DNA sequence: CAGACGTGGCC
DNA sequence: TGGCCAAGTCT
């Protein structure tokens, strides 16, 4: 679509206010971008920063990571959360080495086939690392467009066809500009059009925002699902993984038993961790893969 | 497709 | 203080 009146203000705002994040620098490699995207899935930038730096120093290429056991990736993942992502990143690195000549793919469909890479990440890597033209629909972009164009405070639970159409219609024609637009809208959502307490006074397109124009009406939709935590298997798995991460080698049953009081739940979670490939058992010892 | 999946900071 | 939220993916 031809230039939208939204483009120039947002691109100009990004030019002046974008954070200086290492994976956005010119020297960042596609591998660095891919690593950042996996780490940033459901995890705040501030927590990713130090882990990303150490990761890229230790494994500057997919082949470097693929050369080590997956457990090393899980350990280096630290406390970022959702450690299956570490396993998937290791598997993605292996696939890149074995199937793509060691180069992170540049096209959406090939990226999408990598472990841990879904619609968002495939579009993000194609766009940010290679300047391809894609609608990049993350939680920030979805929130910005819901407000700016849709006039509602929150987007639907899952990406709708209308949302995707809207995002694609807004994409600048020129691939390089579209790529900057994608990261700019995302940054706008992260810094200005935030989930809580949006700073509309600092928004470069406040004068065109449907939600603001209608007086920022409160959310009026189905209840947004929270994330249960206390006493859940996720918490139990987290405890068990913490024990294994912090141990130099393998651990015995007693060390795992000490991590969670409910024996039945503990056994179920340990079994699920083994099924996920996050834990391996040899005789009566447990360790990272 | 709704639910599972970690972790910690913030108001 | 506890619910909410953070660059989602997978099944």
PDB file of C-alpha atoms (C1' of nucleotides) in Angstrom:
ATOM      1  CA  UNK A   1       0.000   0.000   0.000  1.00  0.00           C
ATOM      2  CA  UNK A   2       1.135   3.583  -0.656  1.00  0.00           C
ATOM      3  CA  UNK A   3       2.626   5.551   2.186  1.00  0.00           C
ATOM      4  CA  UNK A   4       0.328   5.840   5.152  1.00  0.00           C
ATOM      5  CA  UNK A   5       0.274   9.107   7.099  1.00  0.00           C
ATOM      6  CA  UNK A   6       1.323   6.961  10.040  1.00  0.00           C
ATOM      7  CA  UNK A   7       4.664   5.995   8.504  1.00  0.00           C
ATOM      8  CA  UNK A   8       6.683   9.200   8.704  1.00  0.00           C
ATOM      9  CA  UNK A   9       5.876  10.098  12.323  1.00  0.00           C
ATOM     10  CA  UNK A  10       6.560   6.567  13.567  1.00  0.00           C
ATOM     11  CA  UNK A  11       9.769   6.172  11.566  1.00  0.00           C
ATOM     12  CA  UNK A  12      10.973   9.573  12.699  1.00  0.00           C
ATOM     13  CA  UNK A  13      10.108   8.789  16.302  1.00  0.00           C
ATOM     14  CA  UNK A  14      12.046   5.515  16.072  1.00  0.00           C
ATOM     15  CA  UNK A  15      15.015   7.329  14.607  1.00  0.00           C
ATOM     16  CA  UNK A  16      15.184   9.513  17.690  1.00  0.00           C
ATOM     17  CA  UNK A  17      14.022   7.249  20.494  1.00  0.00           C
ATOM     18  CA  UNK A  18      15.001   3.678  19.685  1.00  0.00           C
ATOM     19  CA  UNK A  19      16.965   1.856  22.358  1.00  0.00           C
ATOM     20  CA  UNK A  20      20.496   0.907  21.460  1.00  0.00           C
ATOM     21  CA  UNK A  21      20.119  -2.872  21.707  1.00  0.00           C
ATOM     22  CA  UNK A  22      23.095  -5.013  20.663  1.00  0.00           C
ATOM     23  CA  UNK A  23      21.096  -7.262  18.335  1.00  0.00           C
ATOM     24  CA  UNK A  24      19.999  -4.153  16.414  1.00  0.00           C
ATOM     25  CA  UNK A  25      23.493  -2.885  15.734  1.00  0.00           C
ATOM     26  CA  UNK A  26      24.926  -3.142  12.233  1.00  0.00           C
ATOM     27  CA  UNK A  27      27.512  -5.682  13.371  1.00  0.00           C
ATOM     28  CA  UNK A  28      24.834  -8.028  14.717  1.00  0.00           C
ATOM     29  CA  UNK A  29      24.668 -11.242  12.688  1.00  0.00           C
ATOM     30  CA  UNK A  30      21.518 -13.100  11.656  1.00  0.00           C
ATOM     31  CA  UNK A  31      22.527 -15.693  14.244  1.00  0.00           C
ATOM     32  CA  UNK A  32      22.642 -12.965  16.883  1.00  0.00           C
ATOM     33  CA  UNK A  33      19.198 -11.818  15.815  1.00  0.00           C
ATOM     34  CA  UNK A  34      17.813 -15.354  15.928  1.00  0.00           C
ATOM     35  CA  UNK A  35      19.258 -15.917  19.398  1.00  0.00           C
ATOM     36  CA  UNK A  36      17.771 -12.642  20.608  1.00  0.00           C
ATOM     37  CA  UNK A  37      14.337 -13.516  19.267  1.00  0.00           C
ATOM     38  CA  UNK A  38      14.242 -16.905  20.960  1.00  0.00           C
ATOM     39  CA  UNK A  39      15.395 -15.364  24.230  1.00  0.00           C
ATOM     40  CA  UNK A  40      12.907 -12.519  24.003  1.00  0.00           C
ATOM     41  CA  UNK A  41       9.915 -14.814  23.648  1.00  0.00           C
ATOM     42  CA  UNK A  42       7.933 -13.939  26.775  1.00  0.00           C
ATOM     43  CA  UNK A  43      11.037 -12.568  28.473  1.00  0.00           C
ATOM     44  CA  UNK A  44      11.869  -8.898  29.169  1.00  0.00           C
ATOM     45  CA  UNK A  45      14.782  -7.205  27.391  1.00  0.00           C
ATOM     46  CA  UNK A  46      16.596  -6.395  30.629  1.00  0.00           C
ATOM     47  CA  UNK A  47      16.909 -10.041  31.569  1.00  0.00           C
ATOM     48  CA  UNK A  48      17.945 -11.119  28.077  1.00  0.00           C
ATOM     49  CA  UNK A  49      20.749  -8.592  27.629  1.00  0.00           C
ATOM     50  CA  UNK A  50      23.516 -10.190  29.737  1.00  0.00           C
ATOM     51  CA  UNK A  51      22.643 -13.732  28.706  1.00  0.00           C
ATOM     52  CA  UNK A  52      22.643 -12.789  25.019  1.00  0.00           C
ATOM     53  CA  UNK A  53      26.068 -11.149  25.338  1.00  0.00           C
ATOM     54  CA  UNK A  54      27.603 -14.190  27.012  1.00  0.00           C
ATOM     55  CA  UNK A  55      25.887 -16.551  24.585  1.00  0.00           C
ATOM     56  CA  UNK A  56      27.217 -14.819  21.473  1.00  0.00           C
ATOM     57  CA  UNK A  57      30.686 -14.618  22.938  1.00  0.00           C
ATOM     58  CA  UNK A  58      30.712 -18.323  23.638  1.00  0.00           C
ATOM     59  CA  UNK A  59      28.839 -19.416  20.526  1.00  0.00           C
ATOM     60  CA  UNK A  60      29.387 -16.840  17.777  1.00  0.00           C
ATOM     61  CA  UNK A  61      27.884 -19.151  15.165  1.00  0.00           C
ATOM     62  CA  UNK A  62      25.202 -21.831  14.952  1.00  0.00           C
ATOM     63  CA  UNK A  63      27.909 -24.434  14.334  1.00  0.00           C
ATOM     64  CA  UNK A  64      29.688 -23.453  17.540  1.00  0.00           C
ATOM     65  CA  UNK A  65      26.551 -24.107  19.557  1.00  0.00           C
ATOM     66  CA  UNK A  66      25.657 -27.255  17.671  1.00  0.00           C
ATOM     67  CA  UNK A  67      29.095 -28.675  18.491  1.00  0.00           C
ATOM     68  CA  UNK A  68      28.222 -28.821  22.175  1.00  0.00           C
ATOM     69  CA  UNK A  69      25.712 -30.927  24.094  1.00  0.00           C
ATOM     70  CA  UNK A  70      22.237 -29.433  24.408  1.00  0.00           C
ATOM     71  CA  UNK A  71      22.689 -29.392  28.170  1.00  0.00           C
ATOM     72  CA  UNK A  72      25.295 -26.674  27.804  1.00  0.00           C
ATOM     73  CA  UNK A  73      22.684 -24.510  26.129  1.00  0.00           C
ATOM     74  CA  UNK A  74      20.213 -25.235  28.919  1.00  0.00           C
ATOM     75  CA  UNK A  75      22.788 -24.312  31.534  1.00  0.00           C
ATOM     76  CA  UNK A  76      23.799 -21.120  29.739  1.00  0.00           C
ATOM     77  CA  UNK A  77      20.128 -20.229  29.380  1.00  0.00           C
ATOM     78  CA  UNK A  78      20.198 -19.648  33.120  1.00  0.00           C
ATOM     79  CA  UNK A  79      17.065 -18.209  34.599  1.00  0.00           C
ATOM     80  CA  UNK A  80      15.509 -16.836  31.441  1.00  0.00           C
ATOM     81  CA  UNK A  81      12.622 -19.235  31.871  1.00  0.00           C
ATOM     82  CA  UNK A  82      10.933 -21.698  29.519  1.00  0.00           C
ATOM     83  CA  UNK A  83      14.132 -23.777  29.179  1.00  0.00           C
ATOM     84  CA  UNK A  84      12.633 -25.754  26.311  1.00  0.00           C
ATOM     85  CA  UNK A  85      13.551 -22.684  24.290  1.00  0.00           C
ATOM     86  CA  UNK A  86      17.219 -23.427  24.961  1.00  0.00           C
ATOM     87  CA  UNK A  87      16.727 -26.934  23.664  1.00  0.00           C
ATOM     88  CA  UNK A  88      14.952 -25.609  20.582  1.00  0.00           C
ATOM     89  CA  UNK A  89      17.668 -23.054  19.927  1.00  0.00           C
ATOM     90  CA  UNK A  90      20.256 -25.802  20.107  1.00  0.00           C
ATOM     91  CA  UNK A  91      18.173 -27.905  17.722  1.00  0.00           C
ATOM     92  CA  UNK A  92      17.760 -24.917  15.420  1.00  0.00           C
ATOM     93  CA  UNK A  93      21.525 -24.385  15.418  1.00  0.00           C
ATOM     94  CA  UNK A  94      22.019 -28.029  14.522  1.00  0.00           C
ATOM     95  CA  UNK A  95      19.506 -27.764  11.685  1.00  0.00           C
ATOM     96  CA  UNK A  96      21.213 -24.625  10.387  1.00  0.00           C
ATOM     97  CA  UNK A  97      24.564 -26.380  10.417  1.00  0.00           C
ATOM     98  CA  UNK A  98      23.313 -29.607   8.841  1.00  0.00           C
ATOM     99  CA  UNK A  99      20.712 -28.356   6.418  1.00  0.00           C
ATOM    100  CA  UNK A 100      21.597 -24.749   5.614  1.00  0.00           C
ATOM    101  CA  UNK A 101      25.363 -24.699   5.315  1.00  0.00           C
ATOM    102  CA  UNK A 102      25.722 -22.987   8.657  1.00  0.00           C
ATOM    103  CA  UNK A 103      23.877 -19.860   7.514  1.00  0.00           C
ATOM    104  CA  UNK A 104      20.682 -18.756   9.228  1.00  0.00           C
ATOM    105  CA  UNK A 105      18.008 -18.862   6.492  1.00  0.00           C
ATOM    106  CA  UNK A 106      16.671 -15.566   5.194  1.00  0.00           C
ATOM    107  CA  UNK A 107      13.243 -16.543   3.964  1.00  0.00           C
ATOM    108  CA  UNK A 108      10.175 -16.855   6.115  1.00  0.00           C
ATOM    109  CA  UNK A 109       9.141 -20.400   5.184  1.00  0.00           C
ATOM    110  CA  UNK A 110      12.591 -21.864   5.836  1.00  0.00           C
ATOM    111  CA  UNK A 111      12.902 -20.024   9.122  1.00  0.00           C
ATOM    112  CA  UNK A 112       9.449 -21.219  10.148  1.00  0.00           C
ATOM    113  CA  UNK A 113      10.585 -24.815   9.805  1.00  0.00           C
ATOM    114  CA  UNK A 114      13.290 -24.348  12.459  1.00  0.00           C
ATOM    115  CA  UNK A 115      12.581 -25.587  15.995  1.00  0.00           C
ATOM    116  CA  UNK A 116      11.302 -22.831  18.263  1.00  0.00           C
ATOM    117  CA  UNK A 117      10.555 -20.540  15.344  1.00  0.00           C
ATOM    118  CA  UNK A 118       6.898 -19.705  14.885  1.00  0.00           C
ATOM    119  CA  UNK A 119       5.151 -17.057  12.837  1.00  0.00           C
ATOM    120  CA  UNK A 120       6.410 -14.141  14.859  1.00  0.00           C
ATOM    121  CA  UNK A 121      10.055 -15.220  15.033  1.00  0.00           C
ATOM    122  CA  UNK A 122      10.234 -16.208  11.363  1.00  0.00           C
ATOM    123  CA  UNK A 123       8.894 -12.811  10.330  1.00  0.00           C
ATOM    124  CA  UNK A 124      11.114 -11.007  12.824  1.00  0.00           C
ATOM    125  CA  UNK A 125      14.342 -12.663  11.688  1.00  0.00           C
ATOM    126  CA  UNK A 126      13.497 -12.277   7.990  1.00  0.00           C
ATOM    127  CA  UNK A 127      12.701  -8.630   8.627  1.00  0.00           C
ATOM    128  CA  UNK A 128      15.320  -7.550  11.165  1.00  0.00           C
ATOM    129  CA  UNK A 129      18.255  -9.632  10.000  1.00  0.00           C
ATOM    130  CA  UNK A 130      17.613  -9.601   6.265  1.00  0.00           C
ATOM    131  CA  UNK A 131      15.435  -6.581   5.549  1.00  0.00           C
ATOM    132  CA  UNK A 132      12.592  -8.639   4.140  1.00  0.00           C
ATOM    133  CA  UNK A 133       9.072  -7.269   3.998  1.00  0.00           C
ATOM    134  CA  UNK A 134       6.847  -9.036   6.542  1.00  0.00           C
ATOM    135  CA  UNK A 135       4.101  -8.167   8.966  1.00  0.00           C
ATOM    136  CA  UNK A 136       5.701  -8.756  12.354  1.00  0.00           C
ATOM    137  CA  UNK A 137       2.918  -9.391  14.820  1.00  0.00           C
ATOM    138  CA  UNK A 138       4.186  -9.538  18.336  1.00  0.00           C
ATOM    139  CA  UNK A 139       2.363  -8.512  21.483  1.00  0.00           C
ATOM    140  CA  UNK A 140       3.599  -4.912  21.154  1.00  0.00           C
ATOM    141  CA  UNK A 141       2.566  -4.463  17.547  1.00  0.00           C
ATOM    142  CA  UNK A 142      -0.786  -6.092  18.178  1.00  0.00           C
ATOM    143  CA  UNK A 143      -1.478  -3.742  21.071  1.00  0.00           C
ATOM    144  CA  UNK A 144      -0.418  -0.638  19.109  1.00  0.00           C
ATOM    145  CA  UNK A 145      -2.579  -1.516  16.119  1.00  0.00           C
ATOM    146  CA  UNK A 146      -5.528  -2.489  18.289  1.00  0.00           C
ATOM    147  CA  UNK A 147      -5.490   0.971  19.820  1.00  0.00           C
ATOM    148  CA  UNK A 148      -4.284   3.113  16.956  1.00  0.00           C
ATOM    149  CA  UNK A 149      -6.436   1.578  14.222  1.00  0.00           C
ATOM    150  CA  UNK A 150      -8.914  -0.689  15.974  1.00  0.00           C
ATOM    151  CA  UNK A 151      -9.864   1.765  18.693  1.00  0.00           C
ATOM    152  CA  UNK A 152      -9.777  -0.837  21.468  1.00  0.00           C
ATOM    153  CA  UNK A 153      -7.415  -1.204  24.378  1.00  0.00           C
ATOM    154  CA  UNK A 154      -6.480  -4.844  23.848  1.00  0.00           C
ATOM    155  CA  UNK A 155      -6.221  -7.127  20.820  1.00  0.00           C
ATOM    156  CA  UNK A 156      -7.986 -10.500  20.668  1.00  0.00           C
ATOM    157  CA  UNK A 157      -6.470 -13.489  22.453  1.00  0.00           C
ATOM    158  CA  UNK A 158      -5.084 -14.879  19.244  1.00  0.00           C
ATOM    159  CA  UNK A 159      -4.125 -13.140  16.008  1.00  0.00           C
ATOM    160  CA  UNK A 160      -7.206 -12.718  13.832  1.00  0.00           C
ATOM    161  CA  UNK A 161      -7.427 -12.543  10.074  1.00  0.00           C
ATOM    162  CA  UNK A 162      -8.548  -8.927  10.326  1.00  0.00           C
ATOM    163  CA  UNK A 163      -5.519  -8.095  12.413  1.00  0.00           C
ATOM    164  CA  UNK A 164      -3.134  -9.668   9.952  1.00  0.00           C
ATOM    165  CA  UNK A 165      -4.815  -7.912   7.035  1.00  0.00           C
ATOM    166  CA  UNK A 166      -4.560  -4.633   8.872  1.00  0.00           C
ATOM    167  CA  UNK A 167      -0.878  -5.128   9.644  1.00  0.00           C
ATOM    168  CA  UNK A 168      -0.080  -6.096   6.063  1.00  0.00           C
ATOM    169  CA  UNK A 169      -2.036  -3.175   4.683  1.00  0.00           C
ATOM    170  CA  UNK A 170       0.063  -0.833   6.762  1.00  0.00           C
ATOM    171  CA  UNK A 171       3.398  -2.259   5.609  1.00  0.00           C
ATOM    172  CA  UNK A 172       5.446   0.205   3.568  1.00  0.00           C
ATOM    173  CA  UNK A 173       6.135  -0.993   0.016  1.00  0.00           C
ATOM    174  CA  UNK A 174       9.890  -0.786   0.153  1.00  0.00           C
ATOM    175  CA  UNK A 175      11.293  -3.846   1.994  1.00  0.00           C
ATOM    176  CA  UNK A 176      13.936  -1.889   3.875  1.00  0.00           C
ATOM    177  CA  UNK A 177      11.370   0.659   4.999  1.00  0.00           C
ATOM    178  CA  UNK A 178       8.936  -2.094   5.928  1.00  0.00           C
ATOM    179  CA  UNK A 179      11.611  -3.707   8.094  1.00  0.00           C
ATOM    180  CA  UNK A 180      12.271  -0.440   9.916  1.00  0.00           C
ATOM    181  CA  UNK A 181       8.541   0.144  10.269  1.00  0.00           C
ATOM    182  CA  UNK A 182       8.150  -3.295  11.860  1.00  0.00           C
ATOM    183  CA  UNK A 183      10.775  -2.692  14.516  1.00  0.00           C
ATOM    184  CA  UNK A 184       9.585   0.882  14.994  1.00  0.00           C
ATOM    185  CA  UNK A 185       6.001  -0.103  15.757  1.00  0.00           C
ATOM    186  CA  UNK A 186       7.286  -2.766  18.105  1.00  0.00           C
ATOM    187  CA  UNK A 187       9.470  -0.222  19.878  1.00  0.00           C
ATOM    188  CA  UNK A 188       6.568   2.189  20.103  1.00  0.00           C
ATOM    189  CA  UNK A 189       4.569  -0.496  21.877  1.00  0.00           C
ATOM    190  CA  UNK A 190       7.450  -1.294  24.211  1.00  0.00           C
ATOM    191  CA  UNK A 191       8.208   2.301  25.200  1.00  0.00           C
ATOM    192  CA  UNK A 192       5.074   4.404  24.686  1.00  0.00           C
ATOM    193  CA  UNK A 193       1.948   2.415  23.899  1.00  0.00           C
ATOM    194  CA  UNK A 194       2.572   0.153  26.864  1.00  0.00           C
ATOM    195  CA  UNK A 195       0.239  -2.400  28.410  1.00  0.00           C
ATOM    196  CA  UNK A 196      -0.058  -0.455  31.627  1.00  0.00           C
ATOM    197  CA  UNK A 197      -0.177   3.329  31.758  1.00  0.00           C
ATOM    198  CA  UNK A 198       0.395   4.164  28.090  1.00  0.00           C
ATOM    199  CA  UNK A 199       2.173   7.477  27.550  1.00  0.00           C
ATOM    200  CA  UNK A 200      -0.110   8.946  24.919  1.00  0.00           C
ATOM    201  CA  UNK A 201       1.393  12.408  25.459  1.00  0.00           C
ATOM    202  CA  UNK A 202       4.656  11.064  24.046  1.00  0.00           C
ATOM    203  CA  UNK A 203       3.114   9.219  21.112  1.00  0.00           C
ATOM    204  CA  UNK A 204       4.060  10.421  17.623  1.00  0.00           C
ATOM    205  CA  UNK A 205       0.692   9.338  16.203  1.00  0.00           C
ATOM    206  CA  UNK A 206      -1.555  10.328  19.101  1.00  0.00           C
ATOM    207  CA  UNK A 207      -3.425  12.689  16.784  1.00  0.00           C
ATOM    208  CA  UNK A 208      -4.429   9.722  14.630  1.00  0.00           C
ATOM    209  CA  UNK A 209      -5.198   7.198  17.352  1.00  0.00           C
ATOM    210  CA  UNK A 210      -8.767   5.920  17.284  1.00  0.00           C
ATOM    211  CA  UNK A 211      -8.586   4.668  20.851  1.00  0.00           C
ATOM    212  CA  UNK A 212      -7.316   8.000  22.198  1.00  0.00           C
ATOM    213  CA  UNK A 213      -9.815   9.982  20.113  1.00  0.00           C
ATOM    214  CA  UNK A 214     -12.667   8.056  21.676  1.00  0.00           C
ATOM    215  CA  UNK A 215     -11.418   8.807  25.176  1.00  0.00           C
ATOM    216  CA  UNK A 216      -9.384   5.632  25.804  1.00  0.00           C
ATOM    217  CA  UNK A 217     -12.429   3.473  26.534  1.00  0.00           C
ATOM    218  CA  UNK A 218     -11.792   0.665  29.007  1.00  0.00           C
ATOM    219  CA  UNK A 219     -11.440  -2.881  27.736  1.00  0.00           C
ATOM    220  CA  UNK A 220     -14.791  -4.459  27.040  1.00  0.00           C
ATOM    221  CA  UNK A 221     -14.232  -8.024  25.962  1.00  0.00           C
ATOM    222  CA  UNK A 222     -13.875 -11.543  27.318  1.00  0.00           C
ATOM    223  CA  UNK A 223     -11.708 -11.830  30.452  1.00  0.00           C
ATOM    224  CA  UNK A 224      -8.026 -12.029  29.567  1.00  0.00           C
ATOM    225  CA  UNK A 225      -6.513 -15.201  30.902  1.00  0.00           C
ATOM    226  CA  UNK A 226      -3.920 -14.972  33.612  1.00  0.00           C
ATOM    227  CA  UNK A 227      -1.096 -17.370  34.273  1.00  0.00           C
ATOM    228  CA  UNK A 228      -1.569 -19.736  37.173  1.00  0.00           C
ATOM    229  CA  UNK A 229       1.624 -20.302  39.034  1.00  0.00           C
ATOM    230  CA  UNK A 230       1.579 -21.280  42.706  1.00  0.00           C
ATOM    231  CA  UNK A 231       1.749 -25.031  43.104  1.00  0.00           C
ATOM    232  CA  UNK A 232       1.645 -25.718  39.380  1.00  0.00           C
ATOM    233  CA  UNK A 233       3.719 -28.216  37.479  1.00  0.00           C
ATOM    234  CA  UNK A 234       5.526 -25.278  35.924  1.00  0.00           C
ATOM    235  CA  UNK A 235       6.731 -24.154  39.311  1.00  0.00           C
ATOM    236  CA  UNK A 236       7.733 -27.699  40.219  1.00  0.00           C
ATOM    237  CA  UNK A 237       9.590 -28.168  36.926  1.00  0.00           C
ATOM    238  CA  UNK A 238      11.333 -24.880  37.515  1.00  0.00           C
ATOM    239  CA  UNK A 239      12.572 -26.025  40.901  1.00  0.00           C
ATOM    240  CA  UNK A 240      13.862 -29.296  39.508  1.00  0.00           C
ATOM    241  CA  UNK A 241      15.604 -27.551  36.624  1.00  0.00           C
ATOM    242  CA  UNK A 242      17.233 -25.096  39.012  1.00  0.00           C
ATOM    243  CA  UNK A 243      18.765 -27.977  40.944  1.00  0.00           C
ATOM    244  CA  UNK A 244      20.131 -29.534  37.764  1.00  0.00           C
ATOM    245  CA  UNK A 245      21.422 -26.227  36.356  1.00  0.00           C
ATOM    246  CA  UNK A 246      23.299 -25.404  39.508  1.00  0.00           C
ATOM    247  CA  UNK A 247      24.841 -28.835  39.948  1.00  0.00           C
ATOM    248  CA  UNK A 248      28.262 -29.257  38.328  1.00  0.00           C
ATOM    249  CA  UNK A 249      27.468 -32.761  37.139  1.00  0.00           C
ATOM    250  CA  UNK A 250      24.635 -35.139  37.852  1.00  0.00           C
ATOM    251  CA  UNK A 251      22.412 -35.203  40.911  1.00  0.00           C
ATOM    252  CA  UNK A 252      20.828 -37.978  42.912  1.00  0.00           C
ATOM    253  CA  UNK A 253      17.184 -38.583  43.711  1.00  0.00           C
ATOM    254  CA  UNK A 254      17.586 -37.074  47.187  1.00  0.00           C
ATOM    255  CA  UNK A 255      18.588 -33.685  45.791  1.00  0.00           C
ATOM    256  CA  UNK A 256      15.519 -33.622  43.575  1.00  0.00           C
ATOM    257  CA  UNK A 257      13.304 -34.805  46.425  1.00  0.00           C
ATOM    258  CA  UNK A 258      14.463 -31.821  48.457  1.00  0.00           C
ATOM    259  CA  UNK A 259      13.330 -29.427  45.748  1.00  0.00           C
ATOM    260  CA  UNK A 260       9.602 -30.178  45.941  1.00  0.00           C
ATOM    261  CA  UNK A 261       7.511 -31.637  48.766  1.00  0.00           C
ATOM    262  CA  UNK A 262       4.704 -33.352  46.831  1.00  0.00           C
ATOM    263  CA  UNK A 263       6.192 -36.670  45.704  1.00  0.00           C
ATOM    264  CA  UNK A 264       3.528 -37.525  43.144  1.00  0.00           C
ATOM    265  CA  UNK A 265       3.755 -34.144  41.462  1.00  0.00           C
ATOM    266  CA  UNK A 266       7.537 -34.230  41.601  1.00  0.00           C
ATOM    267  CA  UNK A 267       7.640 -37.602  39.867  1.00  0.00           C
ATOM    268  CA  UNK A 268       5.206 -36.464  37.222  1.00  0.00           C
ATOM    269  CA  UNK A 269       7.240 -33.344  36.546  1.00  0.00           C
ATOM    270  CA  UNK A 270      10.529 -35.192  36.433  1.00  0.00           C
ATOM    271  CA  UNK A 271       9.002 -37.595  33.931  1.00  0.00           C
ATOM    272  CA  UNK A 272       7.779 -34.699  31.807  1.00  0.00           C
ATOM    273  CA  UNK A 273      11.206 -33.057  31.904  1.00  0.00           C
ATOM    274  CA  UNK A 274      12.768 -36.306  30.740  1.00  0.00           C
ATOM    275  CA  UNK A 275      10.140 -36.603  28.017  1.00  0.00           C
ATOM    276  CA  UNK A 276      10.951 -33.047  26.928  1.00  0.00           C
ATOM    277  CA  UNK A 277      14.635 -33.905  26.733  1.00  0.00           C
ATOM    278  CA  UNK A 278      15.559 -31.383  29.407  1.00  0.00           C
ATOM    279  CA  UNK A 279      16.736 -34.095  31.778  1.00  0.00           C
ATOM    280  CA  UNK A 280      18.477 -37.387  31.157  1.00  0.00           C
ATOM    281  CA  UNK A 281      18.598 -40.297  33.548  1.00  0.00           C
ATOM    282  CA  UNK A 282      21.373 -42.833  33.894  1.00  0.00           C
ATOM    283  CA  UNK A 283      20.754 -45.436  36.556  1.00  0.00           C
ATOM    284  CA  UNK A 284      19.928 -43.449  39.686  1.00  0.00           C
ATOM    285  CA  UNK A 285      21.489 -40.185  38.538  1.00  0.00           C
ATOM    286  CA  UNK A 286      19.912 -37.228  36.737  1.00  0.00           C
ATOM    287  CA  UNK A 287      21.582 -34.579  34.623  1.00  0.00           C
ATOM    288  CA  UNK A 288      21.128 -32.060  31.860  1.00  0.00           C
ATOM    289  CA  UNK A 289      21.356 -33.622  28.384  1.00  0.00           C
TER     290      UNK A 289
ATOM    291  C1'  DC B   1      -7.553 -24.065  19.840  1.00  0.00           C
ATOM    292  C1'  DA B   2      -7.247 -23.511  24.700  1.00  0.00           C
ATOM    293  C1'  DG B   3      -3.830 -24.620  27.812  1.00  0.00           C
ATOM    294  C1'  DA B   4       0.895 -25.698  29.135  1.00  0.00           C
ATOM    295  C1'  DC B   5       5.188 -23.850  29.554  1.00  0.00           C
ATOM    296  C1'  DG B   6       9.625 -20.238  33.802  1.00  0.00           C
ATOM    297  C1'  DT B   7      10.999 -16.343  35.947  1.00  0.00           C
ATOM    298  C1'  DG B   8      11.128 -12.026  38.182  1.00  0.00           C
ATOM    299  C1'  DG B   9       9.904  -7.119  38.463  1.00  0.00           C
ATOM    300  C1'  DC B  10       6.472  -3.727  39.074  1.00  0.00           C
ATOM    301  C1'  DC B  11       2.471  -1.086  41.000  1.00  0.00           C
TER     302       DC B  11
ATOM    303  C1'  DT C   1       0.473  -8.027  48.272  1.00  0.00           C
ATOM    304  C1'  DG C   2      -0.657 -10.499  44.500  1.00  0.00           C
ATOM    305  C1'  DG C   3      -2.162 -10.233  39.952  1.00  0.00           C
ATOM    306  C1'  DC C   4      -0.356  -8.684  35.685  1.00  0.00           C
ATOM    307  C1'  DC C   5       2.937  -8.664  32.248  1.00  0.00           C
ATOM    308  C1'  DA C   6       7.261  -9.661  29.194  1.00  0.00           C
ATOM    309  C1'  DA C   7       9.835  -9.561  21.072  1.00  0.00           C
ATOM    310  C1'  DG C   8       5.583 -16.916  21.574  1.00  0.00           C
ATOM    311  C1'  DT C   9       5.635 -21.828  20.391  1.00  0.00           C
ATOM    312  C1'  DC C  10       3.806 -26.222  20.510  1.00  0.00           C
ATOM    313  C1'  DT C  11       0.279 -29.655  20.914  1.00  0.00           C
TER     314       DT C  11
END
